[in-house]
RNA sequence: GCCCAUGUAGCUCAGUGGUAGAGCACUCCCUUGGUAAGGGAGAGGUCGCCAGUUCAAUUCUGGUCAUGGGCUCCA
């Protein structure tokens, strides 16, 4: 007797051991068709897995998230199968499921070309149609190693050698292709219908840059054609938001060969920047930060002292002048410590919060550069808080409050938090770590935030919290950070006079809210697809005349709006109004103001919103009020 | 830094072993038009850069720089 308990609590009794498939077909033909795998007592298994004891069983169908994963995993095998058929002397390695798809890494004597990819995809479709049964077998370890070695599959043999000895080694076969895999897989290749190979890229064996560079083929797989279409559409939509593309279209910035990884800001992009910088300056002033400015180029000696020279040397731009070596600052903290050190500080002075829109340069690996998101020259909304250990928690609470307010103002409501605690290699005493980790945790609790714990992921000099935001298409960006530092103040000789007249080393908190302004602006561009809220828009409105009769009036309207501090331009060109409206709509201006003879005689203006709505005629003062309200609520 | 792809007019892109083309933008002319493209004419390119092969290279080959997609890295 085998009793199978299903998720709805019902039980099915069989007088013999059954497979997952048997149970599915005993329930109904629809389920039989849709089933791709099973979960027996919480463990994912194949459909032909034999259940010998009473068990809890969930049948995984194509419609379950896990079912789709099984399909993708089997698609990866299908890819490997096709590659082995077309290029028999390829070595296969690993082929896992990833978000929205899968990949498989291969070792082959020559690079795969885009034409190869098309041929591979075609072969995959053929193999799928062959309706090959996918069968699992448990193998003996050394036999499996020999099996793969005989086929010249040395990477596979290596993988087996690294699998713990007490685990079953399962091999899956479909036709003449056999691959090591934990499974589960769909029962036959015919279940794989909707997939597409996306791109080929390099990837190091085992992710180690000392190893061979393998060729990774990425693919996507879905349950239905429609799902796949939606996915490809989603990619297209994301591409339309690309900050590099929009930056060009809206004339915000450019990058050129002579300054790789560095931004040339154009007037409109810089206007956007200034809104953000000035907003942050105001927020920090209101929260008792003191803004400072420190040098770009500092003698190597200071970087040796701070430890950057040892740990970060290859990422620093260095300049030798007058027989001295200088480094362009990659971080602001050593400079901030120098400011702190000027004049003797008392415990009464603490906490001291020094802020800088600090321009930093880091010589990032050329292959790592990416538009404004990963650059070599960037500006941080950086600040360092010097305080006592007892003040940590209060400071963290204040910071989180500040950060939430800022993200909210920029329209980001979803906040993801990660707390990283002490790594194995670290400085500072256990007592210090105990105290500061619990201070961070308490502060997070006080802020009513959920967080993910990352044990051992802290920096060697202190624990940290990372804050990420989610944009309007669901992508997650890490921006904010708060790091405790037990090391640098001491290395650089910062101290204060304590209550008992002793000299103490302050704790330093590194913190940023936006992170890199360049990157944050890139995120903003993509989040809004270039249609910025009024308070940020580089140009908030444009005044358009219908014909040359209204040129003087249009100029007066523009001047009046500008005199109230708004960023308003005018377009008095000799063009049709529809033409001008189209152009400024493509530039995504929040408002367009139209003046013709009717407006001149009524002393009003016609207003068109970015959504294309005609707001009708109104006096200029009414628009000014509207602008003020809209800017105040930052939408 | 590593792998693959790409680099042609201001922008988006086509194209060829015999020194280049489209649309939009730009300039000029006509048009004075009421909520997403009025018409005409003109100007504009050392085909990323440096070598090599060739009678001849933007095209083929090598190198190099940059960009894009990944990998690695991000103290």
PDB file of C-alpha atoms in Angstrom, chain A residues 168-374:
ATOM      1  CA  UNK A 168      23.669  10.135  -6.058  1.00  0.00           C
ATOM      2  CA  UNK A 169      25.184  10.802  -9.458  1.00  0.00           C
ATOM      3  CA  UNK A 170      22.377  11.038 -11.939  1.00  0.00           C
ATOM      4  CA  UNK A 171      22.839  11.112 -15.702  1.00  0.00           C
ATOM      5  CA  UNK A 172      20.109  12.088 -18.097  1.00  0.00           C
ATOM      6  CA  UNK A 173      19.906  10.694 -21.598  1.00  0.00           C
ATOM      7  CA  UNK A 174      17.898  11.867 -24.560  1.00  0.00           C
ATOM      8  CA  UNK A 175      18.677   9.929 -27.720  1.00  0.00           C
ATOM      9  CA  UNK A 176      22.432   9.665 -28.040  1.00  0.00           C
ATOM     10  CA  UNK A 177      23.112  12.629 -25.754  1.00  0.00           C
ATOM     11  CA  UNK A 178      23.880  12.027 -22.113  1.00  0.00           C
ATOM     12  CA  UNK A 179      24.585  14.729 -19.554  1.00  0.00           C
ATOM     13  CA  UNK A 180      25.324  14.813 -15.870  1.00  0.00           C
ATOM     14  CA  UNK A 181      22.485  16.559 -14.096  1.00  0.00           C
ATOM     15  CA  UNK A 182      20.637  16.737 -10.837  1.00  0.00           C
ATOM     16  CA  UNK A 183      17.343  17.133 -12.681  1.00  0.00           C
ATOM     17  CA  UNK A 184      14.465  16.995 -12.830  1.00  0.00           C
ATOM     18  CA  UNK A 185      13.653  17.210 -16.505  1.00  0.00           C
ATOM     19  CA  UNK A 186      10.590  17.109 -18.691  1.00  0.00           C
ATOM     20  CA  UNK A 187       9.697  13.553 -19.792  1.00  0.00           C
ATOM     21  CA  UNK A 188      10.363  14.067 -23.503  1.00  0.00           C
ATOM     22  CA  UNK A 189      11.983  16.638 -25.739  1.00  0.00           C
ATOM     23  CA  UNK A 190       8.624  17.260 -27.371  1.00  0.00           C
ATOM     24  CA  UNK A 191       7.611  19.249 -24.290  1.00  0.00           C
ATOM     25  CA  UNK A 192      10.076  21.931 -25.375  1.00  0.00           C
ATOM     26  CA  UNK A 193       8.349  24.133 -27.909  1.00  0.00           C
ATOM     27  CA  UNK A 194       8.986  27.781 -27.201  1.00  0.00           C
ATOM     28  CA  UNK A 195      12.590  28.889 -26.928  1.00  0.00           C
ATOM     29  CA  UNK A 196      15.035  31.223 -28.575  1.00  0.00           C
ATOM     30  CA  UNK A 197      18.795  31.615 -28.419  1.00  0.00           C
ATOM     31  CA  UNK A 198      19.662  35.169 -27.483  1.00  0.00           C
ATOM     32  CA  UNK A 199      23.382  35.767 -27.571  1.00  0.00           C
ATOM     33  CA  UNK A 200      26.806  34.296 -27.122  1.00  0.00           C
ATOM     34  CA  UNK A 201      29.248  35.681 -24.571  1.00  0.00           C
ATOM     35  CA  UNK A 202      32.443  34.714 -22.830  1.00  0.00           C
ATOM     36  CA  UNK A 203      32.449  33.314 -19.327  1.00  0.00           C
ATOM     37  CA  UNK A 204      35.298  31.952 -17.239  1.00  0.00           C
ATOM     38  CA  UNK A 205      35.266  28.314 -16.203  1.00  0.00           C
ATOM     39  CA  UNK A 206      34.044  28.294 -12.616  1.00  0.00           C
ATOM     40  CA  UNK A 207      33.887  32.087 -12.707  1.00  0.00           C
ATOM     41  CA  UNK A 208      37.613  32.405 -12.152  1.00  0.00           C
ATOM     42  CA  UNK A 209      39.472  34.788 -14.437  1.00  0.00           C
ATOM     43  CA  UNK A 210      42.577  32.566 -14.261  1.00  0.00           C
ATOM     44  CA  UNK A 211      40.695  29.774 -16.005  1.00  0.00           C
ATOM     45  CA  UNK A 212      39.816  29.179 -19.630  1.00  0.00           C
ATOM     46  CA  UNK A 213      37.263  31.502 -21.157  1.00  0.00           C
ATOM     47  CA  UNK A 214      34.322  29.371 -22.200  1.00  0.00           C
ATOM     48  CA  UNK A 215      31.606  30.325 -24.619  1.00  0.00           C
ATOM     49  CA  UNK A 216      28.271  30.905 -23.003  1.00  0.00           C
ATOM     50  CA  UNK A 217      25.154  30.694 -25.125  1.00  0.00           C
ATOM     51  CA  UNK A 218      22.150  32.427 -23.585  1.00  0.00           C
ATOM     52  CA  UNK A 219      18.617  31.374 -24.369  1.00  0.00           C
ATOM     53  CA  UNK A 220      15.112  32.055 -23.235  1.00  0.00           C
ATOM     54  CA  UNK A 221      12.270  29.556 -22.983  1.00  0.00           C
ATOM     55  CA  UNK A 222       8.572  29.912 -22.230  1.00  0.00           C
ATOM     56  CA  UNK A 223       5.434  27.934 -21.940  1.00  0.00           C
ATOM     57  CA  UNK A 224       3.647  29.706 -24.782  1.00  0.00           C
ATOM     58  CA  UNK A 225       4.617  31.711 -27.841  1.00  0.00           C
ATOM     59  CA  UNK A 226       2.641  34.535 -26.351  1.00  0.00           C
ATOM     60  CA  UNK A 227       4.679  34.556 -23.128  1.00  0.00           C
ATOM     61  CA  UNK A 228       7.858  34.657 -25.153  1.00  0.00           C
ATOM     62  CA  UNK A 229       6.543  37.487 -27.283  1.00  0.00           C
ATOM     63  CA  UNK A 230       5.692  39.430 -24.160  1.00  0.00           C
ATOM     64  CA  UNK A 231       9.170  38.849 -22.820  1.00  0.00           C
ATOM     65  CA  UNK A 232      10.826  40.037 -26.035  1.00  0.00           C
ATOM     66  CA  UNK A 233       8.529  43.043 -25.999  1.00  0.00           C
ATOM     67  CA  UNK A 234       9.593  43.787 -22.438  1.00  0.00           C
ATOM     68  CA  UNK A 235      13.225  43.773 -23.571  1.00  0.00           C
ATOM     69  CA  UNK A 236      12.386  46.193 -26.367  1.00  0.00           C
ATOM     70  CA  UNK A 237      10.617  48.510 -23.957  1.00  0.00           C
ATOM     71  CA  UNK A 238      13.580  48.470 -21.606  1.00  0.00           C
ATOM     72  CA  UNK A 239      15.823  49.280 -24.548  1.00  0.00           C
ATOM     73  CA  UNK A 240      13.718  52.310 -25.388  1.00  0.00           C
ATOM     74  CA  UNK A 241      14.400  53.623 -21.888  1.00  0.00           C
ATOM     75  CA  UNK A 242      18.132  53.181 -22.221  1.00  0.00           C
ATOM     76  CA  UNK A 243      19.715  56.276 -20.695  1.00  0.00           C
ATOM     77  CA  UNK A 244      22.361  56.394 -23.434  1.00  0.00           C
ATOM     78  CA  UNK A 245      19.702  56.562 -26.091  1.00  0.00           C
ATOM     79  CA  UNK A 246      17.537  59.080 -24.259  1.00  0.00           C
ATOM     80  CA  UNK A 247      20.596  61.085 -23.253  1.00  0.00           C
ATOM     81  CA  UNK A 248      21.283  61.585 -26.932  1.00  0.00           C
ATOM     82  CA  UNK A 249      17.686  62.217 -27.941  1.00  0.00           C
ATOM     83  CA  UNK A 250      17.137  64.807 -25.216  1.00  0.00           C
ATOM     84  CA  UNK A 251      20.620  66.257 -25.598  1.00  0.00           C
ATOM     85  CA  UNK A 252      21.566  65.651 -21.967  1.00  0.00           C
ATOM     86  CA  UNK A 253      25.170  64.415 -22.214  1.00  0.00           C
ATOM     87  CA  UNK A 254      27.666  62.557 -24.318  1.00  0.00           C
ATOM     88  CA  UNK A 255      30.742  60.390 -23.957  1.00  0.00           C
ATOM     89  CA  UNK A 256      33.596  60.334 -26.427  1.00  0.00           C
ATOM     90  CA  UNK A 257      36.636  58.217 -27.103  1.00  0.00           C
ATOM     91  CA  UNK A 258      39.160  60.608 -25.617  1.00  0.00           C
ATOM     92  CA  UNK A 259      37.599  60.353 -22.170  1.00  0.00           C
ATOM     93  CA  UNK A 260      36.313  56.811 -21.763  1.00  0.00           C
ATOM     94  CA  UNK A 261      34.017  56.377 -18.815  1.00  0.00           C
ATOM     95  CA  UNK A 262      33.624  60.113 -18.259  1.00  0.00           C
ATOM     96  CA  UNK A 263      30.650  62.287 -19.007  1.00  0.00           C
ATOM     97  CA  UNK A 264      30.435  65.517 -21.002  1.00  0.00           C
ATOM     98  CA  UNK A 265      27.347  67.173 -19.550  1.00  0.00           C
ATOM     99  CA  UNK A 266      25.325  69.301 -21.938  1.00  0.00           C
ATOM    100  CA  UNK A 267      23.258  72.289 -20.754  1.00  0.00           C
ATOM    101  CA  UNK A 268      20.064  70.263 -20.347  1.00  0.00           C
ATOM    102  CA  UNK A 269      21.732  67.375 -18.572  1.00  0.00           C
ATOM    103  CA  UNK A 270      23.542  69.785 -16.301  1.00  0.00           C
ATOM    104  CA  UNK A 271      20.282  71.561 -15.489  1.00  0.00           C
ATOM    105  CA  UNK A 272      18.932  68.204 -14.353  1.00  0.00           C
ATOM    106  CA  UNK A 273      22.089  67.581 -12.353  1.00  0.00           C
ATOM    107  CA  UNK A 274      21.835  70.965 -10.673  1.00  0.00           C
ATOM    108  CA  UNK A 275      18.265  70.326  -9.579  1.00  0.00           C
ATOM    109  CA  UNK A 276      19.384  67.132  -7.928  1.00  0.00           C
ATOM    110  CA  UNK A 277      22.537  68.514  -6.393  1.00  0.00           C
ATOM    111  CA  UNK A 278      20.759  71.552  -5.007  1.00  0.00           C
ATOM    112  CA  UNK A 279      17.953  69.454  -3.635  1.00  0.00           C
ATOM    113  CA  UNK A 280      20.449  67.171  -1.887  1.00  0.00           C
ATOM    114  CA  UNK A 281      22.375  70.163  -0.557  1.00  0.00           C
ATOM    115  CA  UNK A 282      19.192  71.562   0.940  1.00  0.00           C
ATOM    116  CA  UNK A 283      18.237  68.233   2.476  1.00  0.00           C
ATOM    117  CA  UNK A 284      21.676  67.789   3.996  1.00  0.00           C
ATOM    118  CA  UNK A 285      21.788  71.323   5.356  1.00  0.00           C
ATOM    119  CA  UNK A 286      18.420  70.739   6.963  1.00  0.00           C
ATOM    120  CA  UNK A 287      19.816  67.616   8.603  1.00  0.00           C
ATOM    121  CA  UNK A 288      22.881  69.187  10.196  1.00  0.00           C
ATOM    122  CA  UNK A 289      25.481  68.154   7.675  1.00  0.00           C
ATOM    123  CA  UNK A 290      28.373  70.541   7.030  1.00  0.00           C
ATOM    124  CA  UNK A 291      29.364  70.760   3.392  1.00  0.00           C
ATOM    125  CA  UNK A 292      33.076  70.811   2.564  1.00  0.00           C
ATOM    126  CA  UNK A 293      35.329  70.451  -0.468  1.00  0.00           C
ATOM    127  CA  UNK A 294      38.606  68.521  -0.559  1.00  0.00           C
ATOM    128  CA  UNK A 295      41.406  68.293  -3.162  1.00  0.00           C
ATOM    129  CA  UNK A 296      41.244  66.100  -6.251  1.00  0.00           C
ATOM    130  CA  UNK A 297      44.932  65.309  -6.260  1.00  0.00           C
ATOM    131  CA  UNK A 298      46.683  64.228  -3.087  1.00  0.00           C
ATOM    132  CA  UNK A 299      50.196  62.955  -2.394  1.00  0.00           C
ATOM    133  CA  UNK A 300      50.624  59.212  -2.580  1.00  0.00           C
ATOM    134  CA  UNK A 301      51.777  59.214   1.061  1.00  0.00           C
ATOM    135  CA  UNK A 302      48.265  59.858   2.312  1.00  0.00           C
ATOM    136  CA  UNK A 303      46.953  56.940   0.257  1.00  0.00           C
ATOM    137  CA  UNK A 304      49.664  54.706   1.666  1.00  0.00           C
ATOM    138  CA  UNK A 305      48.592  55.749   5.152  1.00  0.00           C
ATOM    139  CA  UNK A 306      44.900  55.226   4.434  1.00  0.00           C
ATOM    140  CA  UNK A 307      45.592  51.772   3.018  1.00  0.00           C
ATOM    141  CA  UNK A 308      44.234  52.536  -0.451  1.00  0.00           C
ATOM    142  CA  UNK A 309      47.683  52.276  -2.005  1.00  0.00           C
ATOM    143  CA  UNK A 310      47.942  48.651  -0.893  1.00  0.00           C
ATOM    144  CA  UNK A 311      44.424  47.562  -1.717  1.00  0.00           C
ATOM    145  CA  UNK A 312      43.335  49.763  -4.543  1.00  0.00           C
ATOM    146  CA  UNK A 313      46.490  50.814  -6.329  1.00  0.00           C
ATOM    147  CA  UNK A 314      45.596  49.462  -9.776  1.00  0.00           C
ATOM    148  CA  UNK A 315      42.304  51.330  -9.800  1.00  0.00           C
ATOM    149  CA  UNK A 316      43.858  54.705  -9.051  1.00  0.00           C
ATOM    150  CA  UNK A 317      44.934  57.291 -11.576  1.00  0.00           C
ATOM    151  CA  UNK A 318      48.420  58.402 -10.641  1.00  0.00           C
ATOM    152  CA  UNK A 319      50.340  61.450 -11.743  1.00  0.00           C
ATOM    153  CA  UNK A 320      54.052  62.086 -11.240  1.00  0.00           C
ATOM    154  CA  UNK A 321      54.891  65.739 -11.027  1.00  0.00           C
ATOM    155  CA  UNK A 322      58.033  67.450  -9.702  1.00  0.00           C
ATOM    156  CA  UNK A 323      59.402  64.113  -8.588  1.00  0.00           C
ATOM    157  CA  UNK A 324      56.431  63.497  -6.325  1.00  0.00           C
ATOM    158  CA  UNK A 325      53.710  60.922  -6.880  1.00  0.00           C
ATOM    159  CA  UNK A 326      50.154  62.055  -6.555  1.00  0.00           C
ATOM    160  CA  UNK A 327      46.931  60.120  -6.894  1.00  0.00           C
ATOM    161  CA  UNK A 328      43.627  61.455  -8.080  1.00  0.00           C
ATOM    162  CA  UNK A 329      41.225  60.667  -5.303  1.00  0.00           C
ATOM    163  CA  UNK A 330      39.173  57.486  -5.722  1.00  0.00           C
ATOM    164  CA  UNK A 331      37.309  58.220  -2.483  1.00  0.00           C
ATOM    165  CA  UNK A 332      36.624  61.201  -0.289  1.00  0.00           C
ATOM    166  CA  UNK A 333      37.111  59.712   3.144  1.00  0.00           C
ATOM    167  CA  UNK A 334      40.830  60.360   3.709  1.00  0.00           C
ATOM    168  CA  UNK A 335      40.268  63.995   2.784  1.00  0.00           C
ATOM    169  CA  UNK A 336      37.371  64.240   5.185  1.00  0.00           C
ATOM    170  CA  UNK A 337      39.481  62.831   7.980  1.00  0.00           C
ATOM    171  CA  UNK A 338      42.028  65.592   7.288  1.00  0.00           C
ATOM    172  CA  UNK A 339      39.308  68.203   7.762  1.00  0.00           C
ATOM    173  CA  UNK A 340      38.174  66.504  10.968  1.00  0.00           C
ATOM    174  CA  UNK A 341      41.732  66.535  12.258  1.00  0.00           C
ATOM    175  CA  UNK A 342      42.071  70.314  11.980  1.00  0.00           C
ATOM    176  CA  UNK A 343      41.779  71.657  15.497  1.00  0.00           C
ATOM    177  CA  UNK A 344      41.328  69.563  18.617  1.00  0.00           C
ATOM    178  CA  UNK A 345      37.854  68.019  18.852  1.00  0.00           C
ATOM    179  CA  UNK A 346      35.967  67.370  22.046  1.00  0.00           C
ATOM    180  CA  UNK A 347      33.365  64.674  22.625  1.00  0.00           C
ATOM    181  CA  UNK A 348      31.026  67.648  22.923  1.00  0.00           C
ATOM    182  CA  UNK A 349      31.582  68.383  19.217  1.00  0.00           C
ATOM    183  CA  UNK A 350      30.415  64.937  18.131  1.00  0.00           C
ATOM    184  CA  UNK A 351      28.760  63.858  15.997  1.00  0.00           C
ATOM    185  CA  UNK A 352      30.365  65.833  13.186  1.00  0.00           C
ATOM    186  CA  UNK A 353      28.811  65.238   9.779  1.00  0.00           C
ATOM    187  CA  UNK A 354      31.000  66.303   6.864  1.00  0.00           C
ATOM    188  CA  UNK A 355      29.409  66.184   3.429  1.00  0.00           C
ATOM    189  CA  UNK A 356      30.857  66.674  -0.026  1.00  0.00           C
ATOM    190  CA  UNK A 357      29.633  66.306  -3.554  1.00  0.00           C
ATOM    191  CA  UNK A 358      32.883  64.513  -3.992  1.00  0.00           C
ATOM    192  CA  UNK A 359      34.252  64.054  -7.464  1.00  0.00           C
ATOM    193  CA  UNK A 360      36.178  60.793  -7.649  1.00  0.00           C
ATOM    194  CA  UNK A 361      38.103  58.968 -10.322  1.00  0.00           C
ATOM    195  CA  UNK A 362      38.626  55.232 -10.437  1.00  0.00           C
ATOM    196  CA  UNK A 363      40.386  53.434 -13.240  1.00  0.00           C
ATOM    197  CA  UNK A 364      37.747  50.773 -13.767  1.00  0.00           C
ATOM    198  CA  UNK A 365      38.589  47.841 -16.043  1.00  0.00           C
ATOM    199  CA  UNK A 366      37.800  48.861 -19.610  1.00  0.00           C
ATOM    200  CA  UNK A 367      35.310  46.042 -20.031  1.00  0.00           C
ATOM    201  CA  UNK A 368      33.371  47.123 -16.971  1.00  0.00           C
ATOM    202  CA  UNK A 369      32.366  50.562 -18.286  1.00  0.00           C
ATOM    203  CA  UNK A 370      28.710  51.013 -19.075  1.00  0.00           C
ATOM    204  CA  UNK A 371      27.154  54.326 -20.088  1.00  0.00           C
ATOM    205  CA  UNK A 372      26.607  56.455 -16.995  1.00  0.00           C
ATOM    206  CA  UNK A 373      25.952  53.442 -14.823  1.00  0.00           C
ATOM    207  CA  UNK A 374      29.597  52.456 -14.537  1.00  0.00           C
TER     208      UNK A 374
END
